[in-house]
PDB file of C-alpha atoms in Angstrom:
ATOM      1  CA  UNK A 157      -9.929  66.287  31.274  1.00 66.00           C
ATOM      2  CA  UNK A 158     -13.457  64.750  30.170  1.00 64.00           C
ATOM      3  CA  UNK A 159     -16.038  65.415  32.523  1.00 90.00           C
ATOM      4  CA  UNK A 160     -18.874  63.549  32.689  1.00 95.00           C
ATOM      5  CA  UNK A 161     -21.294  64.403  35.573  1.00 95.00           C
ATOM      6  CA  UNK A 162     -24.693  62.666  37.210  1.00 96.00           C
ATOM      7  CA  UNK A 163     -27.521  64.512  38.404  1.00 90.00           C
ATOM      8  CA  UNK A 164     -27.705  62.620  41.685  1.00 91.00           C
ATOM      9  CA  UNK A 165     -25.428  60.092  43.408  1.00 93.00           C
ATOM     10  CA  UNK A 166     -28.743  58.362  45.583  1.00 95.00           C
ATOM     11  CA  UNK A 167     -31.526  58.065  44.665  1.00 96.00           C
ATOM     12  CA  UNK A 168     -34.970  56.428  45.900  1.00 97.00           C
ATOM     13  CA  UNK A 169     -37.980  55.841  44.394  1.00 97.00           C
ATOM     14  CA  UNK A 170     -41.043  54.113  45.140  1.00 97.00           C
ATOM     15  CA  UNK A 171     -42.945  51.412  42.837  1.00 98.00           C
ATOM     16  CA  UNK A 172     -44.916  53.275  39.910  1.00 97.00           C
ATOM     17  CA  UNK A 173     -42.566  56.755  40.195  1.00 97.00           C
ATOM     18  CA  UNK A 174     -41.261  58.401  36.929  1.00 97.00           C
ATOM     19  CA  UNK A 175     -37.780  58.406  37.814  1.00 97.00           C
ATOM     20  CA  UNK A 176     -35.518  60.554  35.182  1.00 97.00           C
ATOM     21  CA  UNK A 177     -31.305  60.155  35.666  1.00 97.00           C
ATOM     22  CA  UNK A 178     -29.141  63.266  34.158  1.00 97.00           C
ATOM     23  CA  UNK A 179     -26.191  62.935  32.639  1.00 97.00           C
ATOM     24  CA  UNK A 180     -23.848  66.115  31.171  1.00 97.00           C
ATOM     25  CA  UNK A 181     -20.884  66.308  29.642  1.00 95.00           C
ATOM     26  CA  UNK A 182     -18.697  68.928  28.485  1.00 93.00           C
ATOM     27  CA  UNK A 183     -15.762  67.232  26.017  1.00 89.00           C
ATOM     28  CA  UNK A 184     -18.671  67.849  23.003  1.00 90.00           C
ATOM     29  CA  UNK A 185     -19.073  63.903  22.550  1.00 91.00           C
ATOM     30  CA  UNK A 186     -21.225  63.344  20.417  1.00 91.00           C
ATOM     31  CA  UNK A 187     -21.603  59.260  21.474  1.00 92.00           C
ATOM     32  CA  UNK A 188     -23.565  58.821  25.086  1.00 95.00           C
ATOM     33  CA  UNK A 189     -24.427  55.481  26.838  1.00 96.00           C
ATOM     34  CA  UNK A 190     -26.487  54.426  29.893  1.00 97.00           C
ATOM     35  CA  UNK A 191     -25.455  51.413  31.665  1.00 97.00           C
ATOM     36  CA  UNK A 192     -26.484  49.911  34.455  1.00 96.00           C
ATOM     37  CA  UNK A 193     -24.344  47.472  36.547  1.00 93.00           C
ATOM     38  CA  UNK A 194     -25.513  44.808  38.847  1.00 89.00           C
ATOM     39  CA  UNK A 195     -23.179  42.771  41.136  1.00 82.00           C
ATOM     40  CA  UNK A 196     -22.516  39.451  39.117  1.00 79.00           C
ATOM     41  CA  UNK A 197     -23.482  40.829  35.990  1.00 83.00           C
ATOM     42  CA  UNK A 198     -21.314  43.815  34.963  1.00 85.00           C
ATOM     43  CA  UNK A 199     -22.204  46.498  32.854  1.00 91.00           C
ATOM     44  CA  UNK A 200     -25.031  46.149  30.534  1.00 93.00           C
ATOM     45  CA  UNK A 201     -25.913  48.638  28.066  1.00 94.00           C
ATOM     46  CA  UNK A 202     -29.488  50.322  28.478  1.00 96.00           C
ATOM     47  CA  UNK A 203     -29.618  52.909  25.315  1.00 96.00           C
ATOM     48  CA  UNK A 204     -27.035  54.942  23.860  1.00 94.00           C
ATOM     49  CA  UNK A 205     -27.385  58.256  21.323  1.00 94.00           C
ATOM     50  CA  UNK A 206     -25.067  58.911  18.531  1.00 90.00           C
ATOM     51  CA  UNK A 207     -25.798  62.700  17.971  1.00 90.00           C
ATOM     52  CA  UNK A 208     -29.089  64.803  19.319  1.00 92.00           C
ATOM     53  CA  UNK A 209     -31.824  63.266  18.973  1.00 88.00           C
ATOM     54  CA  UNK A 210     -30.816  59.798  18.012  1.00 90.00           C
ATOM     55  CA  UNK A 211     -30.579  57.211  20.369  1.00 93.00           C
ATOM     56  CA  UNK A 212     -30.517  53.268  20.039  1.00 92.00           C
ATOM     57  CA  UNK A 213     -31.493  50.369  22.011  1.00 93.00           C
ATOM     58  CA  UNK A 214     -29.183  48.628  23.703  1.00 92.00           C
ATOM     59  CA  UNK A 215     -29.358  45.285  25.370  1.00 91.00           C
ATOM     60  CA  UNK A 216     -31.617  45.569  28.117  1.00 95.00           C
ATOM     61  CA  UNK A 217     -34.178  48.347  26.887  1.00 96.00           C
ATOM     62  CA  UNK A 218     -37.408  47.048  27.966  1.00 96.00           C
ATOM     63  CA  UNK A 219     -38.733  50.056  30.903  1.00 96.00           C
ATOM     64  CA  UNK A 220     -36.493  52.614  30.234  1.00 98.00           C
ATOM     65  CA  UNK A 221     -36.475  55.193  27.533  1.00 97.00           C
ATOM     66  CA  UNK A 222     -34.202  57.936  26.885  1.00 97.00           C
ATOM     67  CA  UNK A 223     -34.074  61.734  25.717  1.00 97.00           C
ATOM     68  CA  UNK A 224     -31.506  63.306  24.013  1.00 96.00           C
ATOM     69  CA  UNK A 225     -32.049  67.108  23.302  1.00 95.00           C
ATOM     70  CA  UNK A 226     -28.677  68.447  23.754  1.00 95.00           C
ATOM     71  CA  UNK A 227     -25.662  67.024  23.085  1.00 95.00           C
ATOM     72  CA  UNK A 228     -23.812  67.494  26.209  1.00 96.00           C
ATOM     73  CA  UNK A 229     -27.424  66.067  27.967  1.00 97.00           C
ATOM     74  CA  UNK A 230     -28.555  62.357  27.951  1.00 97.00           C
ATOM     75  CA  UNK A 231     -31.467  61.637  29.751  1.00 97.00           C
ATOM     76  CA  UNK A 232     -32.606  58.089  30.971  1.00 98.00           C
ATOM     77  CA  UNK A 233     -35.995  57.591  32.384  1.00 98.00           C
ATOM     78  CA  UNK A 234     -37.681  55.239  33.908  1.00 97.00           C
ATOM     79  CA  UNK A 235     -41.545  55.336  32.948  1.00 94.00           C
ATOM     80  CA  UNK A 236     -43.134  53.353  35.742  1.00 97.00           C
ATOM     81  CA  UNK A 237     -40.407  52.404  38.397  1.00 97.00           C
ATOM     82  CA  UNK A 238     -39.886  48.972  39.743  1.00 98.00           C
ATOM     83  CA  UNK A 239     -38.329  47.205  42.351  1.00 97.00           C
ATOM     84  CA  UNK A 240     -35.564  45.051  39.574  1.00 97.00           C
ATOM     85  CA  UNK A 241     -34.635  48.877  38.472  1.00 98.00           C
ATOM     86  CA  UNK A 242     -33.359  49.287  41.873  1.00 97.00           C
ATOM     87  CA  UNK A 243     -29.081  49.256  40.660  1.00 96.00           C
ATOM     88  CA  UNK A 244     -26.313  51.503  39.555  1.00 96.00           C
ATOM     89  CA  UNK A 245     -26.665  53.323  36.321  1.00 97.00           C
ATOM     90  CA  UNK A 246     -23.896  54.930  34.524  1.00 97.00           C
ATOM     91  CA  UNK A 247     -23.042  57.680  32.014  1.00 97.00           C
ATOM     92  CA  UNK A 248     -20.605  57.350  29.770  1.00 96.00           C
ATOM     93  CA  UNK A 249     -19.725  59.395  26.228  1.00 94.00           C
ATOM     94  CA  UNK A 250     -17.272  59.018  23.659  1.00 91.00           C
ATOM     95  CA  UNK A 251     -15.296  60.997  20.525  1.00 86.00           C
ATOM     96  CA  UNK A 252     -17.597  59.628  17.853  1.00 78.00           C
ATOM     97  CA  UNK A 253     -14.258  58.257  15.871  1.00 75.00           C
ATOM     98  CA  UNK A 254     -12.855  56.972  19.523  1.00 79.00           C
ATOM     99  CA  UNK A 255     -13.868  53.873  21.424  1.00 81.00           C
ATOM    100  CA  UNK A 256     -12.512  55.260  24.566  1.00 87.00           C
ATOM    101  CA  UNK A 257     -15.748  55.717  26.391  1.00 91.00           C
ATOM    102  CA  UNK A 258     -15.668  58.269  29.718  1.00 93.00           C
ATOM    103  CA  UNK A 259     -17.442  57.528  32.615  1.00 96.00           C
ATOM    104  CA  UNK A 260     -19.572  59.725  35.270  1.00 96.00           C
ATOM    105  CA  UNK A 261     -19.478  58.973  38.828  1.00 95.00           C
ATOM    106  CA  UNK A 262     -23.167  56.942  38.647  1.00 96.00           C
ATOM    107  CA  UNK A 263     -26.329  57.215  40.734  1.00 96.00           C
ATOM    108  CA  UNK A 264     -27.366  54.489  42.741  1.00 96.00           C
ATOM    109  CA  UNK A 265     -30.542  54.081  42.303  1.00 97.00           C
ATOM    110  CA  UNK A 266     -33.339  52.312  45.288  1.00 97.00           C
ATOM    111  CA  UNK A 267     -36.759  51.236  44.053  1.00 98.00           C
ATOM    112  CA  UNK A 268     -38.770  50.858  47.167  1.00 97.00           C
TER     113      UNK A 268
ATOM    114  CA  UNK B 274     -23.429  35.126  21.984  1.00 31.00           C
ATOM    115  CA  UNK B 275     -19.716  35.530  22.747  1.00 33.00           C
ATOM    116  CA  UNK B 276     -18.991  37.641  25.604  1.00 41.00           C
ATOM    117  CA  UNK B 277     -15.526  38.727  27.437  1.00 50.00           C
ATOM    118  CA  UNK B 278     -14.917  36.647  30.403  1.00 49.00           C
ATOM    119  CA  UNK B 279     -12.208  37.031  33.603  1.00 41.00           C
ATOM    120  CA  UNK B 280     -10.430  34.141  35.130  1.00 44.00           C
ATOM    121  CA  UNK B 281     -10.311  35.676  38.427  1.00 48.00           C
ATOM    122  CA  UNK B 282     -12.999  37.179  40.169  1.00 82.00           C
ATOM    123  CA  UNK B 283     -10.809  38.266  43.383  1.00 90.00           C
ATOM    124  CA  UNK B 284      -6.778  39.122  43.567  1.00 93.00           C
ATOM    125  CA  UNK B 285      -4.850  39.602  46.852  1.00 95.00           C
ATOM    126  CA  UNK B 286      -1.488  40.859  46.341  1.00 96.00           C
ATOM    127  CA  UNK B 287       1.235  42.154  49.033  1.00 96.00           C
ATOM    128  CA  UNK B 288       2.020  46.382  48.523  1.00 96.00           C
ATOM    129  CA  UNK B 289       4.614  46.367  46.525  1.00 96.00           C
ATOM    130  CA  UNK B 290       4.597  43.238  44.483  1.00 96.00           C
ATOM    131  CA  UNK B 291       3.398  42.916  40.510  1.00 96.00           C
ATOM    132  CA  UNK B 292      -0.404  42.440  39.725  1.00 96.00           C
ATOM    133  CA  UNK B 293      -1.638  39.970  36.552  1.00 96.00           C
ATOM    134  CA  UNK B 294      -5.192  40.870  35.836  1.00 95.00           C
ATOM    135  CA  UNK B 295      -6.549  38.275  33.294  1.00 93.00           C
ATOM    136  CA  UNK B 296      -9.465  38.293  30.649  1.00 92.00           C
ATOM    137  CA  UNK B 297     -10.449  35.673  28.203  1.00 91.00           C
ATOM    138  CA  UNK B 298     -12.306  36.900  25.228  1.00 87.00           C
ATOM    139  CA  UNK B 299     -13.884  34.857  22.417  1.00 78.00           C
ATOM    140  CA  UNK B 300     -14.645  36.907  19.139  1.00 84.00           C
ATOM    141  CA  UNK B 301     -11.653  36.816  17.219  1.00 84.00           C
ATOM    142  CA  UNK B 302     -12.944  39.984  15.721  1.00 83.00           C
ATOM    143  CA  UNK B 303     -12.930  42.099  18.085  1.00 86.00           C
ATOM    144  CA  UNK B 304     -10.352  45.051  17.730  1.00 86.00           C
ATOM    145  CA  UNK B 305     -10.031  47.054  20.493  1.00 89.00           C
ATOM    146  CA  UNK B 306      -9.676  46.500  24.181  1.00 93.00           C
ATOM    147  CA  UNK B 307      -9.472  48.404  26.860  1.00 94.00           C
ATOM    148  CA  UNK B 308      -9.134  48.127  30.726  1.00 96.00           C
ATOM    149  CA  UNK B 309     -11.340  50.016  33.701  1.00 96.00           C
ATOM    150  CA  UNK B 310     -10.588  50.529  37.390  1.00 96.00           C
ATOM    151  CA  UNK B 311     -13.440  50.682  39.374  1.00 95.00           C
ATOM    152  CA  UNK B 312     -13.055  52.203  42.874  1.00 93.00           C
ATOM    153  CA  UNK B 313     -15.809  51.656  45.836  1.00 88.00           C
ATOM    154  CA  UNK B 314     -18.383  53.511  44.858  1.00 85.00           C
ATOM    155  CA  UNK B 315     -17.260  55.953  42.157  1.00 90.00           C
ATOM    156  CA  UNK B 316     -17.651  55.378  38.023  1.00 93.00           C
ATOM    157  CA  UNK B 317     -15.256  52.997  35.486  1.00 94.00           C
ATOM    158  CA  UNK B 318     -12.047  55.001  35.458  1.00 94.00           C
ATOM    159  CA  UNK B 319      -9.786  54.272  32.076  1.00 93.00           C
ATOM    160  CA  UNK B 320      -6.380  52.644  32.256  1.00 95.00           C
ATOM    161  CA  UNK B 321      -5.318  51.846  29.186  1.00 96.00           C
ATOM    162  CA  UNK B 322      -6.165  50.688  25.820  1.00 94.00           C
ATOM    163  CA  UNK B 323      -4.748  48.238  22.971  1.00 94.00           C
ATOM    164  CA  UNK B 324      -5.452  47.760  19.080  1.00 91.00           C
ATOM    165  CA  UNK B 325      -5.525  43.880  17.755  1.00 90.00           C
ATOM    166  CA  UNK B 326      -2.387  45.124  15.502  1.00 91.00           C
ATOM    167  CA  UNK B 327      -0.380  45.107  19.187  1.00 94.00           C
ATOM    168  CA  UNK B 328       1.008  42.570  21.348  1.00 96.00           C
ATOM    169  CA  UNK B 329       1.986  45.133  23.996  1.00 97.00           C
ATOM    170  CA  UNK B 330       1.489  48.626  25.497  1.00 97.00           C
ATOM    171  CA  UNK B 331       2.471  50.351  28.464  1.00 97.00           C
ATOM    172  CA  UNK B 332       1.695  52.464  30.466  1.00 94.00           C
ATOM    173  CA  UNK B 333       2.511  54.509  34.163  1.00 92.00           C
ATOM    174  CA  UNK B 334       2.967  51.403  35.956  1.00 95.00           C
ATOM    175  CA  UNK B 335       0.539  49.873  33.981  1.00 97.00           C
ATOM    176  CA  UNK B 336       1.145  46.764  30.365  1.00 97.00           C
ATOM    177  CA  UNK B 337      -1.625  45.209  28.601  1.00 97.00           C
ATOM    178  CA  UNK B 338      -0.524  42.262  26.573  1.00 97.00           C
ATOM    179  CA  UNK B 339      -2.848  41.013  23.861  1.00 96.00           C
ATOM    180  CA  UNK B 340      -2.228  37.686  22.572  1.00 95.00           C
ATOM    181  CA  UNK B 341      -4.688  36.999  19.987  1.00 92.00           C
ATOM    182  CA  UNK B 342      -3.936  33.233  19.779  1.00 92.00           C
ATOM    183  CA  UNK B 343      -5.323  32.226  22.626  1.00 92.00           C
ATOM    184  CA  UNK B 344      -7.918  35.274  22.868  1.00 92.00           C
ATOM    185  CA  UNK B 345      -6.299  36.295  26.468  1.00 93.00           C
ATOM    186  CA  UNK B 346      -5.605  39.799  27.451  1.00 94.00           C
ATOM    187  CA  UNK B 347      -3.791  40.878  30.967  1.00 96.00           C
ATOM    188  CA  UNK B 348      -3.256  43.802  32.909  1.00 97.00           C
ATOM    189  CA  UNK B 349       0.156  44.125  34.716  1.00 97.00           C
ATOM    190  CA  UNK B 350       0.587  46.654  37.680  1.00 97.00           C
ATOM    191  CA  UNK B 351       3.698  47.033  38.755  1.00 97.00           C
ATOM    192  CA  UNK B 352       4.664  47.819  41.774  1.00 97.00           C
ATOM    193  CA  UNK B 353       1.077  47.695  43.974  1.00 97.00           C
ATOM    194  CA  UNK B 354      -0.146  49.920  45.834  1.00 96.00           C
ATOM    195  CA  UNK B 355      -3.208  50.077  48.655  1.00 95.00           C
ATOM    196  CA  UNK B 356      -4.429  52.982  45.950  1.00 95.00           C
ATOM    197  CA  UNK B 357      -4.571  49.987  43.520  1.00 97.00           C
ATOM    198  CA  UNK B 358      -7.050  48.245  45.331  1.00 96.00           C
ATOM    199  CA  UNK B 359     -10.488  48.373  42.488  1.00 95.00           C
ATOM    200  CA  UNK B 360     -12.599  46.167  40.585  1.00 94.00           C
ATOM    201  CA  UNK B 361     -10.740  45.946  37.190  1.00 95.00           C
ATOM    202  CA  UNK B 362     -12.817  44.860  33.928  1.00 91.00           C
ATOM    203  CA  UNK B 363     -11.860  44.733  30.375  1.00 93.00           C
ATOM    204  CA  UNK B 364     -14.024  45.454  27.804  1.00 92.00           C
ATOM    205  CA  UNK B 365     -13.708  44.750  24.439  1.00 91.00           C
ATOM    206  CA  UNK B 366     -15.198  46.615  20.958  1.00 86.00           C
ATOM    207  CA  UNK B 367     -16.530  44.548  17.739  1.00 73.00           C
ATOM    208  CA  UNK B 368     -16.500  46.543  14.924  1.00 62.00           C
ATOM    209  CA  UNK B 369     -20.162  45.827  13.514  1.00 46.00           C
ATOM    210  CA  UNK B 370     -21.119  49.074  11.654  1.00 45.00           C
ATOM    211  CA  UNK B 371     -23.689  51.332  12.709  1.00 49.00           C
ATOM    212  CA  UNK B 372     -22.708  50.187  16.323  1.00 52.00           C
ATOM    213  CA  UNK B 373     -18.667  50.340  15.995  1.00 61.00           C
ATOM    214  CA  UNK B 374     -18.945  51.887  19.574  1.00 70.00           C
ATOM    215  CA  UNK B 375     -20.405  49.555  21.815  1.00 80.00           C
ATOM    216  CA  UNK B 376     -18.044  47.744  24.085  1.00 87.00           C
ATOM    217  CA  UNK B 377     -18.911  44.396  25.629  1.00 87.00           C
ATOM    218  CA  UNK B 378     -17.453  44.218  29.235  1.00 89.00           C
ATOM    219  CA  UNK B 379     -16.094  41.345  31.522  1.00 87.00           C
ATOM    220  CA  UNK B 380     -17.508  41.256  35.282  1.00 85.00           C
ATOM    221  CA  UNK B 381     -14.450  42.612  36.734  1.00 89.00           C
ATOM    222  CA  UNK B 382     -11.521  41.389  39.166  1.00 92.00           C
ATOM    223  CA  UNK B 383     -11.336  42.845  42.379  1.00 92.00           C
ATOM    224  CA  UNK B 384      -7.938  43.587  43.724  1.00 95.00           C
ATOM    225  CA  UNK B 385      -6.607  43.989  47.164  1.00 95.00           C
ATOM    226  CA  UNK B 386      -3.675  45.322  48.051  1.00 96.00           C
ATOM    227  CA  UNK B 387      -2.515  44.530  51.362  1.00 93.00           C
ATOM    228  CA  UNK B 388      -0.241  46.349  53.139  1.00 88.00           C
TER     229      UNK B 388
END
């Protein structure tokens, strides 16, 4: 089975923080996405990473950045935390010939 | 833009009886669907999947039907069961080169099952 795994399932922050969310899989994907998903508005795609070191903006890019140095690792971070960051993000990654994509459990995330 | 809608947003359905999960979608060029179940508080879990060169394809308890003339896609459960109960959201992949892997998702449905 594809596991995809989140550093933390809470999280909270306060206004100005560097927040960084971990995300790890271990099926050798070589696609990775960060989402984050708001009540109302679904999923919305952040950044995602085709192979190490590559990564892509999404739709809603604007505060967040992204690392990937590994390819079972995809890091979002959040440079200067804010109170409209405060929702769910989630990991997913993908066979980079599949459009299946795998999801990890999320962190919820609490600007304060 | 286009985006993939649901007709829905909430389903109540007695244990036991058939679920119909709807989702419009409006880029006829999207290829490849798939459905998510979403329980309280854990990540998109995948059900199924379908190709545009479908109509049908089942599953463990699970059919998506794909009818491409009206852009509609459904997800049949049969036989519900309180375990059922989950947001459910389709999602739906345009191929568009460099990003062939994004998938656009609906909002969801959320489904109780009552017992």
């Amino acid at each position: 089975d594809v596991k995809v795994t989140q550093s933390s399932r809470y999280l909270v922050k306060r206004t100005g923080e560097k927040v960084f969310l971990e995300c790890v899989q271990d099926m050798d994907h070589e696609n990775m996405f960060w989402y984050r998903q708001d009540p109302g508005l679904g999923l919305r795609l952040i950044y995602f990473s085709y192979d190490v070191k590559m990564k892509e903006k999404g739709d809603i890019p604007e505060g967040y950045s992204v690392s990937r140095e590994k390819k079972e690792r995809f890091s979002l971070i959040l440079e200067s935390a804010s109170t409209n960051q405060t929702s769910m993000y989630l990991c997913a990654s993908s066979l980079p010939d599949s459009d299946t994509q795998y999801f990890g459990p999320g962190t919820r995330l609490t600007v304060l | 833009g286009e985006s993939v809608g649901l007709h829905l947003p909430t389903l109540s359905v007695q244990e036991g009886d058939n679920s119909i999960i709807n989702c419009a979608y409006s880029n006829s060029a999207s290829d490849y669907f798939i459905w998510y179940k979403q329980e309280s508080g854990k990540g998109p879990q995948f059900i199924i999947d379908i190709r545009s060169n479908m109509d049908k394809r089942q599953g463990q308890r699970v059919t998506v039907l794909l009818n491409k003339t009206v852009k509609h896609l459904s997800l049949q459960i049969a036989a519900t069961q309180p375990g059922d109960s989950a947001v459910y959201f389709c999602a739906e992949n345009i191929e568009s080169g460099g990003s062939n892997y994004k998938l656009t998702f609906g909002k969801g449905t959320l489904l109780t099952v009552n017992p």
